[in-house]
Short mmCIF file of C-alpha atoms in Angstrom, two decimals:
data_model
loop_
_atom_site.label_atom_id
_atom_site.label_comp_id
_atom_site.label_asym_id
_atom_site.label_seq_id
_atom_site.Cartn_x
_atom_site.Cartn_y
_atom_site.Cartn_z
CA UNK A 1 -10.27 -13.85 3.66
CA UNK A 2 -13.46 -13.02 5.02
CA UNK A 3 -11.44 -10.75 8.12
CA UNK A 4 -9.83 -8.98 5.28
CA UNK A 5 -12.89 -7.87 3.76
CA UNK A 6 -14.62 -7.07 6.94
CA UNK A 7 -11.91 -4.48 7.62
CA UNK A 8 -12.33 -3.22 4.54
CA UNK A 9 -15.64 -2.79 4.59
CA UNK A 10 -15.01 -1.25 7.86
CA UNK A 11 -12.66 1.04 6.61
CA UNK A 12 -14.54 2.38 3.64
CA UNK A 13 -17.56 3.00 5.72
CA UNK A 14 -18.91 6.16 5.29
CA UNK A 15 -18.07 8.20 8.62
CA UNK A 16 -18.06 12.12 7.75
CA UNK A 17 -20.65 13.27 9.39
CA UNK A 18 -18.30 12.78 12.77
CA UNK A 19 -16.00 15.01 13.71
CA UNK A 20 -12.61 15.00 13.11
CA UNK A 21 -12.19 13.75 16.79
CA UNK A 22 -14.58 10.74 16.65
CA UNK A 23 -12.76 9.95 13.32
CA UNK A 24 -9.81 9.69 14.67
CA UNK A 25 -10.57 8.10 17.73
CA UNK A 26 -12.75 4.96 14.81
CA UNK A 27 -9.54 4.65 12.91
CA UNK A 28 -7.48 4.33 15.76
CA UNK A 29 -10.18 1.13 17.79
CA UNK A 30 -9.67 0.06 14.46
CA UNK A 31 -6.30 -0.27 14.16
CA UNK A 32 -6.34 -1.87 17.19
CA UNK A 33 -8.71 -4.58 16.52
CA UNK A 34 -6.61 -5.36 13.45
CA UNK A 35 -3.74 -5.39 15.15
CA UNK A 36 -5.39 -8.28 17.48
CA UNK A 37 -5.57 -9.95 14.55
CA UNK A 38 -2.18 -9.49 13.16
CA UNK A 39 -0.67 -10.69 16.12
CA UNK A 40 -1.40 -14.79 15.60
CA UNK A 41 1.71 -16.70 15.15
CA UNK A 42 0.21 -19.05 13.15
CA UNK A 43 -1.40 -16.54 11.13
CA UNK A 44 -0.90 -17.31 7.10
CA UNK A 45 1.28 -15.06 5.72
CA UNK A 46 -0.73 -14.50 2.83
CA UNK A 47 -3.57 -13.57 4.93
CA UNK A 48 -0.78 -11.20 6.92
CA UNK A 49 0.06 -9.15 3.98
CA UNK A 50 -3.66 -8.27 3.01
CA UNK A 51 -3.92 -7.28 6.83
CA UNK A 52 -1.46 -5.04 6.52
CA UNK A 53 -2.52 -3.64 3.55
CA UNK A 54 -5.82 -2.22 5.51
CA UNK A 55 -3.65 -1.37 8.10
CA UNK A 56 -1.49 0.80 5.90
CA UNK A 57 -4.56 2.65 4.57
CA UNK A 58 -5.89 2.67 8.20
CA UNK A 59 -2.41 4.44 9.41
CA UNK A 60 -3.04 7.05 6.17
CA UNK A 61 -6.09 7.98 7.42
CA UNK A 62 -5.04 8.59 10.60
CA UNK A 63 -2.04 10.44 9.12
CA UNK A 64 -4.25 12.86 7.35
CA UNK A 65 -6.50 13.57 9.87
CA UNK A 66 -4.17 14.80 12.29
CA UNK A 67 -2.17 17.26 9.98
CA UNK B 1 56.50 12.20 -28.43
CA UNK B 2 55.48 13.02 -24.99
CA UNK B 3 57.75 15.05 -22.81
CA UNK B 4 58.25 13.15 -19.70
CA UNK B 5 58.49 14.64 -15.80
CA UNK B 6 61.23 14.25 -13.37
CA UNK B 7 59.54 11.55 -11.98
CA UNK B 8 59.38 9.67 -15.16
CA UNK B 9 55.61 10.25 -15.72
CA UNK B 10 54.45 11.18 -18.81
CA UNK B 11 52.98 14.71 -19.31
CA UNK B 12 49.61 13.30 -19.85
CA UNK B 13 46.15 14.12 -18.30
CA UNK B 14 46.28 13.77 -14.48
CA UNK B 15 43.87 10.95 -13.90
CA UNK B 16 46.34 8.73 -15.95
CA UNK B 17 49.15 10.42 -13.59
CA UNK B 18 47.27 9.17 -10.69
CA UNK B 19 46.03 5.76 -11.97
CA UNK B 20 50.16 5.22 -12.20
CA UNK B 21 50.71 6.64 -8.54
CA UNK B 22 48.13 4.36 -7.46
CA UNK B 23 49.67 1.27 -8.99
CA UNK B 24 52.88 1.87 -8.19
CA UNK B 25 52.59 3.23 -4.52
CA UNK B 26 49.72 1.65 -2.96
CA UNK B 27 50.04 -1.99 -1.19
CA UNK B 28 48.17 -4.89 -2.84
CA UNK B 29 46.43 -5.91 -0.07
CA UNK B 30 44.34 -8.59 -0.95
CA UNK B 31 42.04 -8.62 2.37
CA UNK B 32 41.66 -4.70 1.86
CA UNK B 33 40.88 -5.90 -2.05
CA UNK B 34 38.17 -8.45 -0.97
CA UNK B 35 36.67 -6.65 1.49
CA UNK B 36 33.46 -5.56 0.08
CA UNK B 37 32.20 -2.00 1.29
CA UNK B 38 28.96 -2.57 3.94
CA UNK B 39 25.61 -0.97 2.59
CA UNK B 40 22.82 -0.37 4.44
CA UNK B 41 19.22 -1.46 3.01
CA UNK B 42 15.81 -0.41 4.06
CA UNK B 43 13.39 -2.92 3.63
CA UNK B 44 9.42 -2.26 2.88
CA UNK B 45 7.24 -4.73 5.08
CA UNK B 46 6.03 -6.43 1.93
CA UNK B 47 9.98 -7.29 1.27
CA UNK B 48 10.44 -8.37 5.02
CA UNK B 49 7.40 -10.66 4.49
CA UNK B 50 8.10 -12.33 1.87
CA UNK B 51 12.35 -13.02 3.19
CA UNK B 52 10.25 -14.67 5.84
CA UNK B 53 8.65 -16.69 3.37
CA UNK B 54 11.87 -17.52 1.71
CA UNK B 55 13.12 -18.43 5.09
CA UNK B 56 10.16 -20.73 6.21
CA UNK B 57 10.19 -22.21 3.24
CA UNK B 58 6.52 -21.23 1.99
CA UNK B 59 7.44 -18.91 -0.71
CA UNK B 60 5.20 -19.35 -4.08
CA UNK B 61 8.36 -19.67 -5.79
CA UNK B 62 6.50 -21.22 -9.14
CA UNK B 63 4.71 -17.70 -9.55
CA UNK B 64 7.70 -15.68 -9.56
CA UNK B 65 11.19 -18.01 -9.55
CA UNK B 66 13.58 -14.94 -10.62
CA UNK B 67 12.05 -12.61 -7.66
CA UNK B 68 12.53 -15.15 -4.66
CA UNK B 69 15.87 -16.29 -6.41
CA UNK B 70 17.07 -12.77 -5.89
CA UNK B 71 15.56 -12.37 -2.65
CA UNK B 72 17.62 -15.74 -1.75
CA UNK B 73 20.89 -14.21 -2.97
CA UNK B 74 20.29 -11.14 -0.71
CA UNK B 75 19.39 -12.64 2.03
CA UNK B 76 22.56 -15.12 1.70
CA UNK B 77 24.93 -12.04 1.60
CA UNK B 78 23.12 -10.55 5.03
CA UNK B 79 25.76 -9.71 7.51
CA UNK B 80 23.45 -11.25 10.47
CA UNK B 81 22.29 -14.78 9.83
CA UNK B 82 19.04 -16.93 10.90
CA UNK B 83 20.03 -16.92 14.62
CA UNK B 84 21.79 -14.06 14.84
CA UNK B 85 24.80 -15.34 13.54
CA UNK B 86 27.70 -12.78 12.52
CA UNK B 87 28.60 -14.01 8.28
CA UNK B 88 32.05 -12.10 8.07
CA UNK B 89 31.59 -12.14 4.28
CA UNK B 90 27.65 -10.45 4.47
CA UNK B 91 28.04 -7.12 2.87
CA UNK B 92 24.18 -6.19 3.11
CA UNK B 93 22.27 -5.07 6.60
CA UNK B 94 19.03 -4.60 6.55
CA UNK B 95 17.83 -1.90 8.34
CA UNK B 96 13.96 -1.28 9.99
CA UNK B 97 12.93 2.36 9.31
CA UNK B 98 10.60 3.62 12.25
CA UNK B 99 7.28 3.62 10.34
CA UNK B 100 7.69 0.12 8.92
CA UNK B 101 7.94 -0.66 12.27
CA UNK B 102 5.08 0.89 13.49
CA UNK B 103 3.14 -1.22 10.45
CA UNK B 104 4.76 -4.47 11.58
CA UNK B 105 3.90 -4.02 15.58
CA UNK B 106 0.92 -4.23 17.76
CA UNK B 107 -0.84 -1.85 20.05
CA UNK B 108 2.05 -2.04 22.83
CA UNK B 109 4.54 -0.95 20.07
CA UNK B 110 5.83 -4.93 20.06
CA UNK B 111 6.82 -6.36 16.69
CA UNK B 112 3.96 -9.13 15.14
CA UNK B 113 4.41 -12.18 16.20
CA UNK B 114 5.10 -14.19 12.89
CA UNK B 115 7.65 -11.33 12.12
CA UNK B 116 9.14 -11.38 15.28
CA UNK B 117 12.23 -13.55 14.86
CA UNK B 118 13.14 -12.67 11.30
CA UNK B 119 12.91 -8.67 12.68
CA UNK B 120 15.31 -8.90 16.01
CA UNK B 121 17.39 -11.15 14.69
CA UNK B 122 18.48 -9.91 11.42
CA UNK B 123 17.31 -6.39 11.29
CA UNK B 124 18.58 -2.92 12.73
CA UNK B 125 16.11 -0.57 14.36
CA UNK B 126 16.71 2.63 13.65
CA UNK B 127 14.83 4.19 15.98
CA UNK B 128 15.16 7.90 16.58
CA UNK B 129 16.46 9.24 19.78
CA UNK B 130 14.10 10.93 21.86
CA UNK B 131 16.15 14.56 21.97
CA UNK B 132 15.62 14.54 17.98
CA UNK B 133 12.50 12.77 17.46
CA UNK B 134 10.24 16.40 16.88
CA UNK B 135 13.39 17.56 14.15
CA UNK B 136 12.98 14.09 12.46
CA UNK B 137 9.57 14.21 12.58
CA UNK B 138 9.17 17.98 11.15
CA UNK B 139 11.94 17.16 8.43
CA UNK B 140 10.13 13.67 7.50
CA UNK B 141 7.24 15.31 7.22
CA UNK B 142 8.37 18.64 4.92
CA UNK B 143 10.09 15.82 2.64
CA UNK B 144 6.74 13.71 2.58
CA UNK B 145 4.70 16.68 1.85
CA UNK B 146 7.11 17.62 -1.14
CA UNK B 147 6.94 13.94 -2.73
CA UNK B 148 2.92 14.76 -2.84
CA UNK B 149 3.33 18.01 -4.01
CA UNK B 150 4.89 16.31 -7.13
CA UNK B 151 1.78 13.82 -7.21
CA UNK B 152 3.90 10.67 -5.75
CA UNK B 153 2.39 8.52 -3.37
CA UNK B 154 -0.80 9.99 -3.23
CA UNK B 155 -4.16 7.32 -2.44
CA UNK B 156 -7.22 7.25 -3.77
CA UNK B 157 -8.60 9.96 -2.40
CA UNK B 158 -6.05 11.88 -3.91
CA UNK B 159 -4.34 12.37 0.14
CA UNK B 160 -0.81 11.50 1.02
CA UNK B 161 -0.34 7.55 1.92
CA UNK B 162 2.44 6.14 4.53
CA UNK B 163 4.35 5.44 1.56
CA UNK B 164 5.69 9.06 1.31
CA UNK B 165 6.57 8.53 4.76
CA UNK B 166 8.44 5.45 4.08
CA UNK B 167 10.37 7.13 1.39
CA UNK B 168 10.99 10.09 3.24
CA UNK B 169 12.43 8.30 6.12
CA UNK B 170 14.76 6.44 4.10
CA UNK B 171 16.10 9.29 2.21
CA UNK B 172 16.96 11.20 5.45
CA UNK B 173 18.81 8.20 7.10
CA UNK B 174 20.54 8.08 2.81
CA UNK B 175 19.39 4.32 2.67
CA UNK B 176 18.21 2.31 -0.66
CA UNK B 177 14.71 1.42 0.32
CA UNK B 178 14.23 -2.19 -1.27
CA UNK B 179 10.33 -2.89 -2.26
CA UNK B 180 8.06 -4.35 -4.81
CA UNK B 181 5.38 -1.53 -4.58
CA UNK B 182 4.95 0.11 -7.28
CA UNK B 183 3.70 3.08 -5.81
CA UNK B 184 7.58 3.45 -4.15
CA UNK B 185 9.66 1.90 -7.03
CA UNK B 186 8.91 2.73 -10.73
CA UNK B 187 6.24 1.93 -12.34
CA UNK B 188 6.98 0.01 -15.61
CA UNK B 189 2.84 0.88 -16.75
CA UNK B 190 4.37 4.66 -16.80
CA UNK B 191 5.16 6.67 -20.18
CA UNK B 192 8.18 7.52 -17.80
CA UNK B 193 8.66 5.63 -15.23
CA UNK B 194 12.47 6.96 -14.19
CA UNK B 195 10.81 10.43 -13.82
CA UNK B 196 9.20 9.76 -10.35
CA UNK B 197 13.07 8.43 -9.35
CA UNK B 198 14.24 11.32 -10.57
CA UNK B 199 12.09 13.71 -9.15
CA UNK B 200 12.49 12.24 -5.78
CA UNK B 201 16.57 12.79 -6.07
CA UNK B 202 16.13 16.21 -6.72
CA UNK B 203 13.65 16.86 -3.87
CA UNK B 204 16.15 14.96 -1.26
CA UNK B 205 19.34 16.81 -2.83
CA UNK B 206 17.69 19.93 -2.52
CA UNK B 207 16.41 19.20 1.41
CA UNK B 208 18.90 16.46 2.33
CA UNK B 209 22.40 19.03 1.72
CA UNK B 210 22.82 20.46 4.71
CA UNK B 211 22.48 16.39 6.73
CA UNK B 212 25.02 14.85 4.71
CA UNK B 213 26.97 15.02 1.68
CA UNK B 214 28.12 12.16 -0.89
CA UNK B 215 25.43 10.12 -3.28
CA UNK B 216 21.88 10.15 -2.53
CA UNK B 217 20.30 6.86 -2.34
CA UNK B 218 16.93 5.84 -3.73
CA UNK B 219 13.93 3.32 -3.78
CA UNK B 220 14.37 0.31 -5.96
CA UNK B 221 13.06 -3.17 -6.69
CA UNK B 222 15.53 -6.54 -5.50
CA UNK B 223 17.03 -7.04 -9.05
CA UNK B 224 18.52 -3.63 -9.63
CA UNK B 225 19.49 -3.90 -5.83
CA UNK B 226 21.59 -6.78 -6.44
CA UNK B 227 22.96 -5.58 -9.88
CA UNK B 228 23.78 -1.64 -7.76
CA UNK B 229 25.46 -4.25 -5.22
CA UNK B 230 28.06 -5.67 -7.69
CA UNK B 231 28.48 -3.67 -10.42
CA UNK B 232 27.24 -0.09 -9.31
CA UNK B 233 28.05 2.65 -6.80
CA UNK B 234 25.86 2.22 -3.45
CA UNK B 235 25.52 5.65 -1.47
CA UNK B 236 28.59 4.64 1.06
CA UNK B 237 27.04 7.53 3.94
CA UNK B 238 24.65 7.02 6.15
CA UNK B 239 23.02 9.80 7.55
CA UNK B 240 23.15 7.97 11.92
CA UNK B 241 23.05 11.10 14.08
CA UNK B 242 19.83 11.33 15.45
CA UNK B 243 19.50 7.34 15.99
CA UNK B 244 20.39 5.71 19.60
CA UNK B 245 23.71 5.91 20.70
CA UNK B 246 23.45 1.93 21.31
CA UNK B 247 22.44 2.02 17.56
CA UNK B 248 25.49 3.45 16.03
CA UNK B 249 27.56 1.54 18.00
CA UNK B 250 26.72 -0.96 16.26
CA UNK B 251 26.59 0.29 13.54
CA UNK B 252 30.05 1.37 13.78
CA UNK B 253 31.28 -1.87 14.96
CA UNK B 254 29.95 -3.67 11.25
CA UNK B 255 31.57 -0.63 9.58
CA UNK B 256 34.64 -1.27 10.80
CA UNK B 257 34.42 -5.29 10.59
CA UNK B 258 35.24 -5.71 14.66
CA UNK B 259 31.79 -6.98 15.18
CA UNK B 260 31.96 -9.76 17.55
CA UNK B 261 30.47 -12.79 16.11
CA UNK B 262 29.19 -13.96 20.01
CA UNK B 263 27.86 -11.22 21.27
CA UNK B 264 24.02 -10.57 20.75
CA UNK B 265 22.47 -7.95 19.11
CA UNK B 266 22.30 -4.88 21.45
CA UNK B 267 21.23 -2.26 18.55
CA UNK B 268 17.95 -4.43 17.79
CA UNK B 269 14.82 -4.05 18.28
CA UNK B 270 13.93 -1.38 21.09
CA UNK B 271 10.41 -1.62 22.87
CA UNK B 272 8.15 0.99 22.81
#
C-alpha cells in the first residue's frame, strides 16, 4: 500500500515549471519504474489494480502532453 | 374474409407472408438452431483482473456474490478455455484492445506477469497492422476527442483520460466493451445516466458509417452483457480490416466454427 501512495505522491507532484519535454520525459521514468513493479508474479492482485490505476493516470498525462 | 393468393397465402401484411415462407420452406436444422451466433467482447483491465481472480480462486466473492457469479457464467461460455482449450459450445471471445494492452504490459511491450497466462491464453490481440496503424491512430483519436467534447471521460483536471481511448478503440473495431468503471459504463449517481450511452452511439454512428454498417455496439457492465447475450441483439459485425492478417484468420476460423481444437493460438498475443 505504501508503493501505491508513493506513486501517487509522485504523480501529483507539482512539476510545471519544466518544460513540456522534461515532463514528458518524468512521466515516462515513471511509468517505467511502475511498471518494474507491476511486473512481480506474486504481486497481490489487489495491490495490482491500484498500480494500474496510477498507471492509467500516468499514461493520461503522457497522452495530453504530447497532443 | 380475407381474399387468399395463388399460393394459398392470405392477403395479409407481408411480414406474416414471410413468417409462413419461412416455416414452411426453410429446413429445421437443429445444429443450425443451436448454434449460438459468436460475439466478440472487449474487456477493460479491471474486468480481466478480476476473471483472473475468479480463476485463481481469490475473488472477494462475499462483497459482491451477483458480480463474480456473472463474471463466472461469462467466463464458462468463453470459446477458449484455461489452457487454451477450444469449448465448441463458448459463444463469447474476449478480445484485448491495443491500449488495454499497453496498460497491462511492461516497458518491453510484454504482458504483466500475473496477467500473463489468463491474456495469451484466452484473449485475442487485436493489434493493428503496421500499414494502418497512423489511420487507426488519427480516427481513434478524432473519436476520443469527440467523447470529451461532450464532457465524457474527462479527469480531474478537466483533460481527456485513456478511457476515451478505450472507448474509442472499441467502437471502431464495433465491440461491446465489458467494464465496471463508471466513468465508461453509466453512471447510476446520474439524473440520466443512459444519456452518456446515448451520446456515445450517436458520435460513433455519425464517424463509424463509412467502416462498417449493421448495429453499433456499446460499453456496458457484466449483467446487461449477459442479459444482451441471451435475450438481446449483439452487434453481429466486427469492424477486422486493419488488424493482422494472422488475426483474422482466426478470427475467421471461430466465425465459421472450423477452429481446430489442437492447434495453439497463432492470433494471440504479438510482442512488441
Amino acid at each position: 500500500m505504501d508503493v501505491v501512495e508513493d506513486f501517487k505522491y509522485l504523480l501529483n507532484s507539482d512539476i510545471s515549471n519544466l518544460s513540456k519535454n522534461k515532463q514528458i520525459k518524468y512521466f515516462e521514468e515513471l511509468e517505467t519504474k511502475i511498471n518494474e513493479v507491476m511486473d512481480n508474479k506474486d504481486i497481490d492482485l489487489d495491490i495490482f489494480e491500484k498500480l494500474l490505476n496510477v498507471k492509467k493516470q500516468i499514461m493520461s498525462k503522457i497522452y495530453n502532453l504530447k497532443r | 374474409m380475407s381474399k387468399k393468393n395463388k399460393q394459398g397465402f392470405l392477403k395479409n401484411t407481408n411480414k406474416h407472408k414471410k413468417e409462413r415462407f419461412r416455416l414452411k420452406y426453410i429446413p429445421t436444422d437443429k445444429t443450425y438452431q443451436n448454434k449460438r451466433h459468436t460475439t466478440f467482447i472487449a474487456l477493460d483491465a479491471c474486468i480481466a483482473i478480476d476473471m483472473v481472480k475468479v480463476i485463481n480462486g481469490t475473488a472477494p466473492i462475499k462483497n459482491s456474490p451477483k458480480y463474480y457469479y456473472a463474471l463466472k457464467k461469462l467466463l464458462d461460455r468463453s470459446v477458449f478455455g484455461k489452457n487454451h482449450l477450444y469449448n465448441k459450445k463458448g459463444d463469447v471471445v474476449f478480445c484485448l484492445l491495443p491500449h488495454v494492452k499497453k496498460e497491462l504490459s511492461n516497458s518491453e511491450g510484454e504482458i504483466f506477469e500475473s496477467m500473463k497466462k489468463f491474456v495469451e491464453n484466452q484473449m485475442i490481440d487485436l493489434t493493428v497492422d503496421v500499414s494502418y496503424q497512423i489511420n487507426f491512430s488519427k480516427k481513434v483519436d478524432r473519436l476520443s476527442s469527440q467523447y470529451c467534447d461532450l464532457g465524457y471521460f474527462i479527469g480531474k483536471d478537466f483533460s481527456p483520460t485513456v478511457d476515451s481511448l478505450i472507448v474509442a478503440e472499441a467502437s471502431f473495431f464495433n465491440l461491446t466493451l465489458l467494464s465496471r468503471d463508471k466513468h465508461i459504463c453509466t453512471d447510476f449517481h446520474d439524473k440520466n445516466p443512459e444519456r452518456k450511452i446515448f451520446d456515445i452511439r450517436r458520435i460513433n454512428r455519425k464517424s463509424l458509417c463509412n467502416c462498417f454498417d449493421g448495429p453499433q455496439a456499446e460499453p456496458r457492465r457484466v449483467e446487461s452483457l449477459l442479459k444482451m447475450l441471451d435475450y438481446g441483439n449483439p452487434p453481429k459485425i466486427m469492424n477486422e480490416d486493419y488488424l493482422l492478417s494472422e488475426t483474422q484468420k482466426v478470427i475467421w476460423l471461430i466465425n465459421t466454427n472450423s477452429y481446430p481444437s489442437y492447434a495453439k493460438l497463432t492470433g494471440g498475443v504479438q510482442k512488441g
